[in-house]
């Protein structure tokens, strides 16, 4: 058991850094970049926690993780206890510990942030979850079962979080997943080097142990309508994700070699095209690859392109570095891996050769004007600044639209003008009394942790509603 | 689930399989497709539904061996399970009782997907003229079923070994030359080059023609955009906006170029698989 430090001592210490794969090596493989804390490192980091009462970090956590409690148990080397503490509220700790933007959530609310060194809550959560997985710790199904049945559409973070909470309360939960593997964006979107698929599989298996049934290859909207689910189940939670890539609508976008980030990442992550021809799905990456966009998905795509053999992998983004929506950590990882950035640059058209393959991208330089409705300074093209980049691939990572398949089979569930479900922010209630919705199909493309939060809120509201019946 | 209930070899490279998929069979409508994965390492292969039985709980697929995935599928046997089988996908064909005759054109294995559409149209009281064509009589498939689903059938082969000699679009033009005023709608399904030719033929008589597009797909649910096609100057996703479109608006040349996107990699995968399995 490690000692409890006095506050003055806690302030003196720095955040324990996380060891990671050397950038020169990691651009040649798809293995995870950070190695994770050792037990000693985790304890040293846990010792810095002030154990605030009330804890502001928890308010910053949509998964409502009992942060000070689990951290305190790490100091006692009671990692199993820490794991159980986390699992009380969060079914996906190994996932969240890796992909949450902690700087905007728990760590952004940490009192130690004032000293510039917030507790590395995400790394600690990851450590605990990995420790438990390595030892095969499993969840126990609830003893009491309720007779009510809940259908969930989509097995991404929102659907899984909702399923786990309802299953723990004893509900009979069934998830319908369109793809052949459960996990949604966790398996098709986020690359192996950021979130190993075996880890997702493990956390999904734990949720199955709670009694949750998952039907894969089951596209609601085609094989069954939401209306039918409403007939068959006591409640329905729609968590099917945004699910339709945006394109730029510029000339040349349908040339061979142009991908949406969704296609590029799905080929590599879900279909394991990086392991072609061991796996059958092909992917074509040339010497020079441009990724358009400045978000986390753009960073995932450009780093994937580098690993797939691109000599130059370049981000083209229309605003400046300060406006990039990607996490600072992702941008830093990309820079360390030699990713180039063409900032204040906007694509105008894709140029092709006589066989219909991409050969270039015409861009225009931009400058920043007045702030727009998003609060960010609006990019304005600089006239006459057009230039052509020789490129072999263009990957478009500019966001998502609402996929209409589920919505058009859901009578009485209203959508907004963009096709997203209208749902109450606190409860996930839609305009249909038996239907809840949450995650990207309500908010538009957002983060894993916000989807987890939406799933938990919906679970609570479904429980309240079904308890009153 | 997704067990192969019945497998038939119809020619050297054309196979038919009945796949156990009760819920898919129940939901399937004319013109829709499925996506399958043979084994864990497999790719997602879209195939249009050829037939289905709600009572017996199966979906029929008909495919031609062209690459590694279809070769591997053709080597799977009755009783084996596919790794993944999802459907029905895509929009159903828009069918109604049309005022005049309806022409259904099927080329090669494109004969299979016209079958459920023709049958549905006939059930609705339409006079259905099916024009089915293949390179040679050995490659002509589903003739009996097409006969059942049609009011009239015209067979054509490129080499004249059965029925009329020549391409289906030529047969279409001959038919329209005599009967144009009685024809209100045309469907054509087959290789893009054939659908393009049929579209041109129908255009000469100002007749609307529906074609079913088969671009490369990944998820098949509108999530990735791999299957984007230009229709009427706009980008559409064949998987969710189609697979059927107004032929006159389709950019077939772009479709064909996009289909060739992975030819070298596909060839490499096929060669490696053949070497590994000892197939000549």
XYZ file of C-alpha atoms in Angstrom:
749
model
C 0.000 0.000 0.000
C 1.427 3.318 -1.051
C 1.385 6.309 1.255
C -1.081 9.189 1.085
C 0.806 12.378 0.258
C 0.286 15.719 1.962
C -1.278 18.381 -0.322
C 1.979 20.351 -0.594
C 3.713 17.216 -1.827
C 0.918 16.581 -4.347
C 1.353 20.045 -5.833
C 5.101 19.553 -6.199
C 4.832 16.417 -8.295
C 4.334 16.404 -12.064
C 1.978 14.325 -14.166
C 3.438 10.881 -14.783
C 4.133 10.735 -18.521
C 2.929 7.804 -20.591
C 5.501 5.843 -22.517
C 4.707 5.311 -26.187
C 5.992 3.667 -29.339
C 8.741 5.579 -31.118
C 7.205 7.528 -34.016
C 9.744 6.119 -36.496
C 8.671 2.602 -35.596
C 4.981 3.110 -35.141
C 4.395 4.516 -38.632
C 5.271 1.036 -39.858
C 2.694 -0.816 -37.779
C -0.869 -0.660 -36.517
C -0.013 -1.444 -32.888
C -1.281 0.875 -30.203
C 0.789 4.050 -29.784
C 0.807 4.574 -25.969
C 1.871 1.631 -23.816
C -0.226 2.458 -20.773
C 0.906 2.945 -17.167
C 2.667 0.301 -15.121
C 1.316 -0.317 -11.603
C 4.061 1.907 -10.137
C 3.302 4.709 -12.575
C -0.417 4.435 -11.894
C 0.120 4.626 -8.126
C 2.428 7.628 -8.474
C -0.162 9.424 -10.568
C -3.032 8.404 -8.269
C -1.139 9.827 -5.285
C -1.412 13.313 -6.781
C -5.240 13.341 -6.623
C -6.578 15.908 -4.139
C -9.712 13.855 -3.431
C -11.839 17.016 -3.690
C -15.233 17.111 -2.006
C -17.392 17.550 -3.977
C -15.295 16.348 -6.927
C -15.531 18.684 -9.916
C -14.022 16.041 -12.221
C -17.126 13.853 -11.878
C -19.305 16.721 -13.048
C -17.182 16.795 -16.177
C -17.752 13.094 -16.843
C -20.837 12.107 -18.875
C -20.259 8.505 -17.746
C -20.489 9.688 -14.101
C -17.448 7.646 -13.118
C -16.690 7.666 -9.377
C -13.310 9.217 -10.064
C -11.873 10.057 -6.617
C -13.047 6.684 -5.249
C -11.397 4.595 -7.951
C -8.214 6.647 -7.818
C -8.021 6.193 -4.050
C -8.271 2.430 -4.451
C -5.298 2.488 -6.842
C -3.148 3.948 -4.067
C -4.157 0.949 -1.942
C -3.226 -1.307 -4.846
C -6.815 -2.512 -4.802
C -7.096 -2.467 -8.589
C -9.966 -4.919 -8.612
C -11.856 -2.598 -6.270
C -11.023 0.349 -8.505
C -12.348 -1.596 -11.488
C -15.609 -2.411 -9.709
C -15.963 1.231 -8.723
C -15.601 2.359 -12.359
C -17.901 -0.369 -13.599
C -20.707 0.847 -11.351
C -21.345 3.572 -13.899
C -19.221 2.944 -16.989
C -19.426 -0.211 -19.107
C -16.656 0.938 -21.460
C -13.672 2.001 -19.314
C -10.922 0.635 -21.584
C -12.531 2.462 -24.503
C -13.171 5.723 -22.638
C -9.730 5.687 -21.037
C -8.284 5.741 -24.533
C -10.525 7.867 -26.715
C -12.267 10.387 -24.442
C -11.120 13.987 -24.878
C -10.335 14.115 -21.140
C -8.994 17.645 -21.429
C -12.555 18.746 -22.222
C -14.204 16.421 -19.698
C -12.916 15.176 -16.342
C -9.381 16.550 -16.638
C -10.718 19.865 -17.886
C -12.633 20.166 -14.597
C -9.751 18.964 -12.381
C -8.630 21.474 -9.743
C -5.025 20.565 -10.506
C -5.514 22.035 -13.990
C -4.962 25.422 -12.315
C -1.396 24.292 -11.708
C -1.235 23.128 -15.325
C -1.025 19.494 -14.356
C -4.458 17.873 -14.077
C -4.618 14.309 -12.819
C -4.282 11.895 -15.767
C -7.714 10.416 -15.100
C -8.017 8.865 -18.555
C -4.696 7.057 -18.243
C -5.656 5.766 -14.805
C -9.017 4.542 -16.049
C -7.262 2.805 -18.902
C -4.740 1.235 -16.535
C -7.465 -0.186 -14.304
C -9.526 -1.495 -17.229
C -6.490 -3.135 -18.873
C -5.403 -4.669 -15.574
C -8.853 -6.215 -15.162
C -8.972 -7.458 -18.751
C -5.547 -9.054 -18.514
C -6.776 -10.953 -15.456
C -10.072 -11.884 -17.107
C -12.261 -10.108 -14.555
C -15.848 -10.391 -15.637
C -19.162 -8.778 -14.845
C -21.909 -10.673 -13.097
C -25.421 -10.587 -14.527
C -28.037 -9.022 -12.242
C -29.853 -11.449 -9.930
C -33.317 -10.039 -10.466
C -34.794 -9.878 -13.928
C -37.565 -7.582 -15.007
C -40.184 -8.721 -17.472
C -39.855 -5.623 -19.664
C -38.055 -5.704 -22.997
C -36.040 -2.911 -24.575
C -34.797 -2.769 -28.182
C -31.703 -0.741 -29.036
C -30.809 0.208 -32.595
C -27.043 0.391 -33.017
C -24.190 -1.113 -30.993
C -21.932 1.943 -30.894
C -21.028 3.726 -27.655
C -24.537 5.145 -27.053
C -26.264 1.807 -27.619
C -23.759 -0.174 -25.558
C -23.863 2.260 -22.617
C -27.662 2.263 -22.588
C -27.779 -1.540 -22.893
C -25.372 -2.068 -19.985
C -27.256 0.259 -17.623
C -30.639 -1.270 -18.466
C -29.279 -4.822 -18.217
C -27.825 -4.044 -14.795
C -31.297 -2.924 -13.747
C -32.640 -6.292 -14.874
C -34.228 -5.378 -18.211
C -34.305 -7.777 -21.139
C -32.233 -5.874 -23.722
C -31.713 -6.640 -27.415
C -29.359 -4.642 -29.648
C -29.723 -4.630 -33.439
C -26.484 -3.893 -35.309
C -26.310 -3.264 -39.060
C -22.715 -4.393 -39.561
C -21.277 -7.867 -39.019
C -19.422 -6.876 -35.848
C -20.710 -4.987 -32.805
C -19.128 -1.716 -31.665
C -20.209 0.818 -34.278
C -17.688 3.622 -34.688
C -15.414 1.906 -32.159
C -14.760 -0.849 -34.713
C -15.237 0.757 -38.119
C -14.074 4.286 -37.359
C -11.315 4.445 -34.772
C -8.044 2.859 -35.917
C -6.377 -0.083 -34.246
C -3.377 2.061 -33.225
C -5.687 4.225 -31.109
C -8.183 1.611 -29.958
C -7.306 -2.066 -30.452
C -10.346 -4.008 -31.638
C -9.682 -6.842 -29.168
C -10.318 -4.337 -26.369
C -13.647 -3.276 -27.857
C -14.571 -6.928 -28.273
C -13.761 -7.600 -24.614
C -15.947 -4.796 -23.335
C -18.771 -5.828 -25.686
C -18.452 -9.403 -24.379
C -18.786 -8.114 -20.826
C -22.022 -6.360 -21.788
C -23.253 -9.629 -23.319
C -22.485 -11.352 -20.014
C -25.037 -9.052 -18.414
C -27.609 -10.791 -20.603
C -27.732 -8.300 -23.481
C -28.477 -9.970 -26.816
C -26.787 -8.511 -29.909
C -28.075 -9.315 -33.397
C -25.495 -8.328 -36.011
C -26.249 -8.052 -39.750
C -29.628 -6.620 -38.840
C -30.454 -3.316 -40.499
C -33.436 -1.700 -38.850
C -35.338 0.157 -41.515
C -35.061 -2.748 -43.941
C -35.403 -6.115 -42.202
C -37.658 -4.641 -39.571
C -39.079 -1.157 -39.059
C -38.899 0.948 -35.926
C -42.702 0.776 -35.956
C -42.469 -3.013 -35.617
C -39.958 -2.692 -32.754
C -42.380 -0.355 -30.986
C -45.038 -3.083 -31.264
C -42.758 -5.844 -30.008
C -40.855 -4.068 -27.217
C -41.733 -1.923 -24.215
C -39.243 0.761 -25.200
C -36.942 1.502 -28.142
C -33.662 3.437 -28.051
C -32.392 4.727 -31.395
C -28.603 5.028 -31.394
C -27.762 4.332 -34.998
C -25.119 7.045 -35.387
C -24.881 9.821 -37.957
C -23.816 7.419 -40.637
C -23.644 9.267 -43.958
C -20.426 10.902 -45.146
C -20.390 14.499 -46.334
C -18.676 15.269 -49.612
C -17.331 18.596 -50.830
C -19.371 18.726 -54.043
C -16.371 19.880 -56.050
C -15.472 18.608 -59.544
C -13.573 15.324 -59.713
C -14.860 13.935 -56.441
C -15.879 10.604 -57.986
C -12.450 9.908 -59.487
C -10.771 6.668 -58.453
C -8.583 7.341 -55.451
C -11.006 9.687 -53.724
C -12.386 8.238 -50.503
C -14.676 9.463 -47.802
C -12.887 9.089 -44.473
C -15.653 6.663 -43.512
C -14.887 4.406 -46.457
C -11.131 4.643 -45.997
C -11.314 3.897 -42.269
C -13.991 1.196 -42.635
C -11.846 -0.615 -45.184
C -8.821 -0.438 -42.922
C -10.399 -0.876 -39.468
C -13.486 -3.044 -39.836
C -12.417 -4.955 -42.933
C -8.705 -5.003 -42.025
C -7.566 -3.920 -45.485
C -4.216 -3.053 -43.870
C -3.706 -6.810 -43.765
C -4.506 -7.369 -47.482
C -4.221 -9.978 -49.010
C -4.599 -11.964 -45.759
C -7.921 -10.156 -45.557
C -9.778 -9.775 -48.838
C -10.814 -6.117 -48.771
C -8.435 -3.995 -50.854
C -7.346 -0.420 -50.231
C -5.222 1.685 -52.549
C -2.809 4.174 -51.071
C -0.395 6.041 -53.302
C 2.783 7.937 -52.538
C 1.131 11.231 -51.747
C -2.138 11.316 -49.841
C -4.149 14.371 -48.897
C -6.763 14.301 -46.149
C -9.200 17.180 -46.142
C -10.428 18.272 -42.718
C -9.106 19.142 -39.281
C -11.011 16.929 -36.876
C -10.172 13.692 -35.080
C -11.420 11.635 -38.012
C -9.069 13.520 -40.342
C -6.170 12.744 -37.964
C -7.169 9.063 -37.859
C -7.331 8.931 -41.659
C -4.031 10.701 -42.290
C -2.154 8.585 -39.723
C -3.703 5.454 -41.247
C -2.586 6.560 -44.725
C 0.964 6.996 -43.431
C 0.925 3.484 -41.961
C -0.453 2.081 -45.221
C 2.675 3.274 -46.985
C 2.097 6.859 -48.070
C 5.462 8.632 -48.324
C 3.759 11.931 -47.732
C 0.487 12.228 -45.842
C -0.862 15.738 -45.720
C -3.704 17.470 -43.913
C -5.427 20.198 -45.906
C -7.503 22.397 -43.627
C -9.208 25.657 -44.485
C -8.655 27.428 -41.159
C -5.547 27.750 -39.005
C -4.103 25.421 -36.408
C -5.935 27.238 -33.586
C -9.346 26.409 -35.081
C -8.634 22.720 -35.716
C -11.303 20.702 -33.917
C -9.042 17.656 -33.400
C -7.718 16.931 -29.915
C -4.329 18.469 -29.218
C -2.967 14.997 -28.436
C -4.059 13.671 -31.844
C -2.468 16.600 -33.679
C 0.771 16.132 -31.707
C 0.823 12.414 -32.480
C 0.296 13.186 -36.159
C 3.090 15.760 -36.196
C 5.478 13.340 -34.490
C 4.695 10.837 -37.223
C 5.719 13.270 -39.926
C 2.255 14.290 -41.078
C 2.390 17.576 -43.008
C -0.150 20.355 -42.577
C -1.343 22.683 -45.321
C -3.343 25.105 -43.233
C -5.525 27.955 -44.481
C -5.948 25.939 -47.653
C -9.163 24.808 -49.293
C -9.676 22.290 -52.121
C -11.284 23.583 -55.293
C -11.283 20.527 -57.574
C -9.766 17.072 -57.941
C -7.800 16.459 -61.124
C -7.734 13.087 -62.857
C -5.794 11.247 -65.531
C -7.208 9.614 -68.668
C -8.064 6.414 -66.725
C -10.182 8.203 -64.165
C -7.537 8.115 -61.407
C -6.678 11.027 -59.158
C -3.513 12.862 -60.108
C -3.840 16.219 -58.416
C -5.759 18.514 -56.145
C -6.272 22.161 -56.939
C -6.447 24.301 -53.826
C -6.824 27.932 -52.925
C -5.164 29.729 -50.005
C -7.427 31.197 -47.360
C -7.296 33.989 -44.823
C -9.355 34.373 -41.656
C -12.136 36.942 -41.516
C -14.733 37.758 -38.870
C -16.014 35.021 -36.532
C -18.986 33.040 -37.880
C -21.946 31.514 -35.990
C -19.646 28.783 -34.618
C -17.505 31.484 -33.032
C -14.519 30.539 -35.163
C -13.064 33.021 -37.633
C -14.508 32.482 -41.072
C -12.053 31.427 -43.775
C -12.112 33.549 -46.946
C -10.411 32.517 -50.220
C -7.491 34.680 -51.369
C -8.164 35.477 -54.983
C -5.555 34.305 -57.465
C -3.796 32.058 -54.949
C -4.835 28.768 -56.602
C -2.205 26.068 -56.894
C -2.086 22.355 -57.715
C -0.707 19.606 -55.477
C 0.313 16.337 -57.147
C -1.502 13.655 -55.190
C -2.557 10.025 -55.579
C -5.381 9.972 -53.061
C -7.831 12.461 -51.633
C -9.622 11.506 -48.437
C -12.550 13.655 -47.403
C -12.992 14.019 -43.653
C -15.335 16.962 -43.324
C -18.106 15.413 -41.266
C -21.285 13.434 -41.430
C -24.914 13.790 -42.397
C -27.896 11.923 -41.000
C -28.442 8.490 -42.523
C -32.189 8.258 -43.324
C -32.708 4.457 -43.227
C -33.824 4.184 -39.604
C -35.745 7.467 -39.516
C -37.931 6.682 -42.503
C -39.227 3.539 -40.788
C -40.083 5.367 -37.557
C -43.591 6.811 -37.656
C -44.170 9.504 -35.075
C -40.503 10.089 -34.295
C -39.790 13.582 -35.545
C -36.512 14.667 -37.093
C -35.129 18.167 -37.518
C -34.401 19.785 -40.877
C -31.078 17.954 -41.118
C -32.673 14.558 -40.517
C -31.464 14.109 -36.922
C -33.940 12.826 -34.344
C -35.411 15.459 -32.071
C -34.742 14.254 -28.520
C -34.700 15.866 -25.095
C -31.138 16.575 -24.031
C -31.657 15.354 -20.459
C -33.792 12.267 -21.107
C -33.396 11.305 -24.766
C -37.189 11.290 -25.135
C -38.381 11.706 -28.711
C -41.780 12.797 -29.960
C -42.938 9.161 -29.685
C -43.829 8.014 -26.131
C -42.102 4.616 -26.508
C -39.020 5.814 -28.375
C -35.798 7.392 -27.080
C -32.797 8.510 -29.137
C -29.220 9.540 -28.435
C -25.688 9.858 -29.768
C -24.674 11.176 -33.165
C -28.122 10.582 -34.701
C -29.396 13.310 -32.362
C -26.419 15.653 -32.037
C -24.638 15.137 -35.345
C -21.069 13.845 -35.264
C -19.673 14.259 -31.729
C -17.509 12.231 -29.362
C -17.648 8.721 -27.946
C -18.088 9.990 -24.401
C -21.018 12.268 -25.290
C -22.675 9.266 -26.920
C -22.022 7.213 -23.764
C -23.593 10.006 -21.723
C -26.653 10.106 -23.992
C -27.025 6.333 -23.683
C -26.921 6.549 -19.892
C -29.465 9.373 -19.743
C -31.822 7.436 -22.002
C -31.408 4.305 -19.857
C -32.361 6.287 -16.754
C -35.387 7.824 -18.456
C -36.517 4.484 -19.904
C -36.229 2.947 -16.430
C -38.251 5.776 -14.885
C -40.950 5.489 -17.536
C -41.193 1.696 -17.455
C -41.186 1.663 -13.625
C -44.284 3.839 -13.577
C -46.274 1.518 -15.853
C -27.988 -18.684 -39.636
C -26.943 -18.088 -43.246
C -26.446 -21.789 -43.932
C -26.124 -22.882 -47.546
C -29.225 -25.056 -48.005
C -28.777 -25.824 -51.668
C -26.016 -25.247 -54.187
C -26.235 -25.704 -57.931
C -23.655 -25.183 -60.630
C -25.383 -23.844 -63.723
C -22.333 -23.483 -65.944
C -18.580 -23.467 -65.553
C -18.671 -20.191 -63.620
C -22.296 -19.565 -62.678
C -23.679 -20.833 -59.379
C -26.958 -20.620 -57.540
C -27.331 -20.938 -53.786
C -30.284 -20.979 -51.441
C -29.225 -19.340 -48.189
C -31.130 -19.905 -44.959
C -32.209 -16.407 -43.853
C -35.771 -16.435 -42.565
C -36.043 -12.785 -41.550
C -34.388 -11.571 -44.758
C -36.793 -13.660 -46.854
C -39.735 -12.229 -44.943
C -38.679 -8.629 -45.551
C -37.262 -8.942 -49.079
C -38.936 -6.997 -51.851
C -38.333 -7.030 -55.604
C -35.149 -5.272 -56.664
C -33.389 -5.394 -53.288
C -29.982 -6.909 -52.606
C -27.992 -8.613 -49.867
C -24.344 -8.409 -48.800
C -22.469 -11.524 -47.770
C -19.049 -12.380 -46.394
C -17.792 -15.887 -47.065
C -15.373 -16.317 -44.152
C -13.890 -14.197 -41.378
C -11.177 -12.725 -43.626
C -13.655 -12.024 -46.410
C -14.820 -8.864 -48.086
C -18.421 -7.678 -48.288
C -19.964 -8.879 -51.548
C -23.259 -7.339 -52.709
C -25.603 -9.578 -54.731
C -29.097 -8.836 -55.931
C -31.768 -11.218 -54.657
C -32.870 -13.722 -57.319
C -35.729 -15.299 -55.381
C -36.890 -15.895 -51.828
C -39.318 -18.099 -49.934
C -41.015 -16.924 -46.763
C -42.391 -20.414 -46.030
C -39.078 -22.181 -46.412
C -37.033 -19.277 -45.059
C -34.421 -18.927 -47.785
C -33.014 -16.324 -50.152
C -31.605 -17.297 -53.538
C -28.416 -15.758 -54.859
C -26.938 -16.301 -58.305
C -23.331 -15.370 -58.958
C -20.570 -15.683 -61.458
C -17.028 -16.494 -60.371
C -14.942 -13.427 -61.205
C -12.492 -13.025 -58.333
C -11.275 -14.493 -55.099
C -14.439 -13.951 -53.073
C -16.800 -15.445 -55.635
C -14.387 -18.342 -56.221
C -14.252 -19.029 -52.501
C -18.038 -18.792 -52.280
C -18.406 -21.256 -55.162
C -16.212 -23.733 -53.260
C -18.383 -23.643 -50.150
C -20.799 -26.516 -49.780
C -24.318 -27.248 -48.673
C -24.512 -27.219 -44.884
C -21.710 -24.664 -44.463
C -22.504 -21.274 -42.965
C -21.539 -17.929 -44.422
C -19.664 -15.643 -42.032
C -22.133 -12.851 -42.651
C -25.331 -12.336 -44.616
C -27.215 -9.049 -44.354
C -30.270 -7.755 -46.119
C -32.518 -6.858 -47.619
C -30.765 -3.641 -48.644
C -31.583 -0.835 -51.051
C -34.863 0.526 -52.300
C -37.397 -1.893 -53.765
C -38.300 -1.516 -57.446
C -41.215 0.833 -57.897
C -43.859 -1.398 -59.405
C -47.479 -0.742 -60.311
C -50.033 -1.785 -62.900
C -48.725 -0.017 -65.959
C -51.060 0.841 -68.823
C -49.213 -1.061 -71.567
C -46.562 -3.719 -71.769
C -43.511 -3.825 -69.537
C -40.211 -5.064 -70.933
C -37.738 -6.817 -68.629
C -34.238 -7.221 -70.032
C -31.742 -9.499 -68.335
C -28.213 -9.967 -69.614
C -25.947 -12.768 -68.349
C -26.359 -13.234 -64.602
C -28.487 -10.065 -64.756
C -31.302 -12.451 -65.652
C -31.474 -13.511 -61.991
C -32.356 -10.093 -60.505
C -35.037 -9.357 -63.119
C -36.886 -12.481 -61.978
C -38.469 -11.147 -58.749
C -39.358 -7.842 -60.424
C -40.976 -9.576 -63.417
C -42.903 -11.907 -61.126
C -44.182 -9.030 -59.010
C -45.194 -7.051 -62.101
C -47.049 -10.044 -63.514
C -48.815 -10.624 -60.182
C -50.023 -7.051 -60.391
C -51.618 -7.760 -63.751
C -48.960 -6.403 -66.080
C -48.200 -7.846 -69.500
C -44.522 -8.676 -69.027
C -42.222 -9.199 -71.985
C -38.864 -10.611 -70.895
C -35.853 -10.383 -73.138
C -33.085 -12.564 -71.758
C -29.688 -12.898 -73.301
C -26.332 -14.562 -72.798
C -23.117 -15.133 -74.724
C -24.117 -18.662 -75.569
C -26.907 -21.111 -74.683
C -24.870 -22.808 -71.931
C -24.749 -19.485 -70.071
C -28.450 -18.794 -70.351
C -29.913 -19.141 -66.862
C -33.317 -19.314 -65.194
C -35.242 -19.639 -68.435
C -38.039 -21.686 -66.796
C -38.522 -19.242 -63.952
C -38.515 -16.281 -66.318
C -41.144 -18.068 -68.459
C -43.340 -18.427 -65.364
C -42.879 -14.781 -64.399
C -43.538 -13.402 -67.883
C -46.316 -13.184 -70.452
C -43.870 -13.471 -73.314
C -40.159 -14.374 -73.444
C -37.619 -13.590 -76.124
C -34.291 -15.384 -75.888
C -31.132 -14.092 -77.503
C -27.562 -15.338 -77.567
C -24.511 -13.546 -78.904
C -23.533 -16.583 -80.978
C -27.054 -17.558 -82.030
C -26.817 -20.949 -80.285
C -30.281 -20.331 -78.873
C -33.068 -17.926 -79.823
C -32.209 -14.806 -81.737
C -28.595 -14.100 -82.590
C -27.353 -10.811 -81.186
C -27.279 -8.505 -78.189
C -30.347 -7.840 -76.064
C -30.344 -4.138 -76.899
C -30.718 -4.988 -80.577
C -33.618 -7.287 -79.740
C -35.110 -4.473 -77.668
C -34.866 -2.080 -80.609
C -36.516 -4.592 -82.935
C -39.323 -5.050 -80.453
C -39.804 -1.345 -79.930
C -39.804 -0.738 -83.701
C -42.986 -2.826 -83.869
C -44.560 -2.265 -80.476
C -43.292 1.027 -79.110
C -46.720 2.565 -78.579
C -47.780 -0.403 -76.403
C -44.717 -0.298 -74.152
C -44.854 1.907 -71.061
C -41.821 0.841 -69.025
C -38.527 -0.997 -69.431
C -36.124 -2.552 -66.907
C -32.618 -3.616 -67.884
C -30.203 -5.450 -65.598
C -26.814 -6.798 -66.554
C -23.267 -5.591 -67.150
C -23.001 -1.769 -67.269
C -22.092 -1.805 -70.952
C -25.289 -3.715 -71.712
C -27.411 -1.410 -69.561
C -25.859 1.574 -71.300
C -26.655 0.107 -74.727
C -30.244 -0.660 -73.691
C -30.620 2.877 -72.367
C -29.538 4.268 -75.730
C -31.962 1.930 -77.513
C -34.858 2.892 -75.250
C -33.962 6.547 -75.746
C -34.409 6.242 -79.492
C -38.061 5.497 -78.815
C -38.352 7.913 -75.933
C -39.166 5.096 -73.503
C -38.354 5.278 -69.785
C -35.826 2.650 -68.684
C -34.814 1.595 -65.199
C -31.382 0.086 -64.623
C -29.971 -1.614 -61.495
C -26.428 -0.506 -60.733
C -23.731 -2.683 -59.214
C -20.833 -0.450 -58.173
C -18.258 -1.472 -55.573
C -19.772 -1.264 -52.099
C -18.478 -1.644 -48.565
C -21.176 -1.335 -45.893
C -24.135 -1.060 -48.278
C -26.126 1.091 -45.850
C -25.152 4.601 -46.951
C -22.347 4.915 -44.464
C -19.234 5.020 -46.661
C -20.061 6.392 -50.107
C -17.924 3.840 -52.002
C -20.868 3.186 -54.326
C -21.416 6.777 -55.400
C -22.687 7.194 -58.910
C -23.567 10.278 -60.900
C -27.253 10.388 -61.790
C -28.621 13.459 -63.501
C -25.461 15.377 -62.596
C -25.887 14.621 -58.889
C -23.923 12.192 -56.728
C -26.113 9.361 -55.432
C -25.282 6.365 -53.273
C -26.365 3.255 -55.190
C -26.838 1.322 -51.938
C -29.470 3.548 -50.336
C -30.706 5.808 -53.148
C -30.798 2.849 -55.541
C -29.768 0.320 -56.726
C -32.318 1.253 -59.424
C -32.122 4.537 -61.295
C -33.493 6.142 -64.423
C -31.047 4.821 -67.039
C -31.191 8.001 -69.094
C -29.646 9.944 -66.203
C -26.833 7.532 -65.260
C -23.180 8.276 -66.042
C -22.275 4.741 -67.127
C -18.701 5.601 -68.115
C -17.942 6.826 -64.611
C -19.598 3.701 -63.172
C -17.390 1.475 -65.325
C -14.232 3.380 -64.438
C -15.055 3.109 -60.741
C -15.681 -0.623 -61.038
C -12.126 -1.064 -62.336
C -10.651 0.640 -59.286
C -9.083 -2.438 -57.701
C -8.491 -4.725 -60.721
C -4.780 -5.263 -60.051
C -5.297 -5.968 -56.363
C -8.240 -8.246 -57.159
C -6.112 -10.180 -59.631
C -3.328 -10.528 -57.088
C -5.747 -11.806 -54.427
C -7.181 -14.339 -56.881
C -3.753 -15.626 -57.932
C -2.582 -15.994 -54.337
C -5.754 -17.829 -53.388
C -5.495 -20.190 -56.354
C -1.851 -20.925 -55.546
C -2.685 -21.572 -51.898
C -5.613 -23.855 -52.712
C -3.858 -25.566 -55.606
C -6.413 -24.466 -58.192
C -5.249 -24.343 -61.787
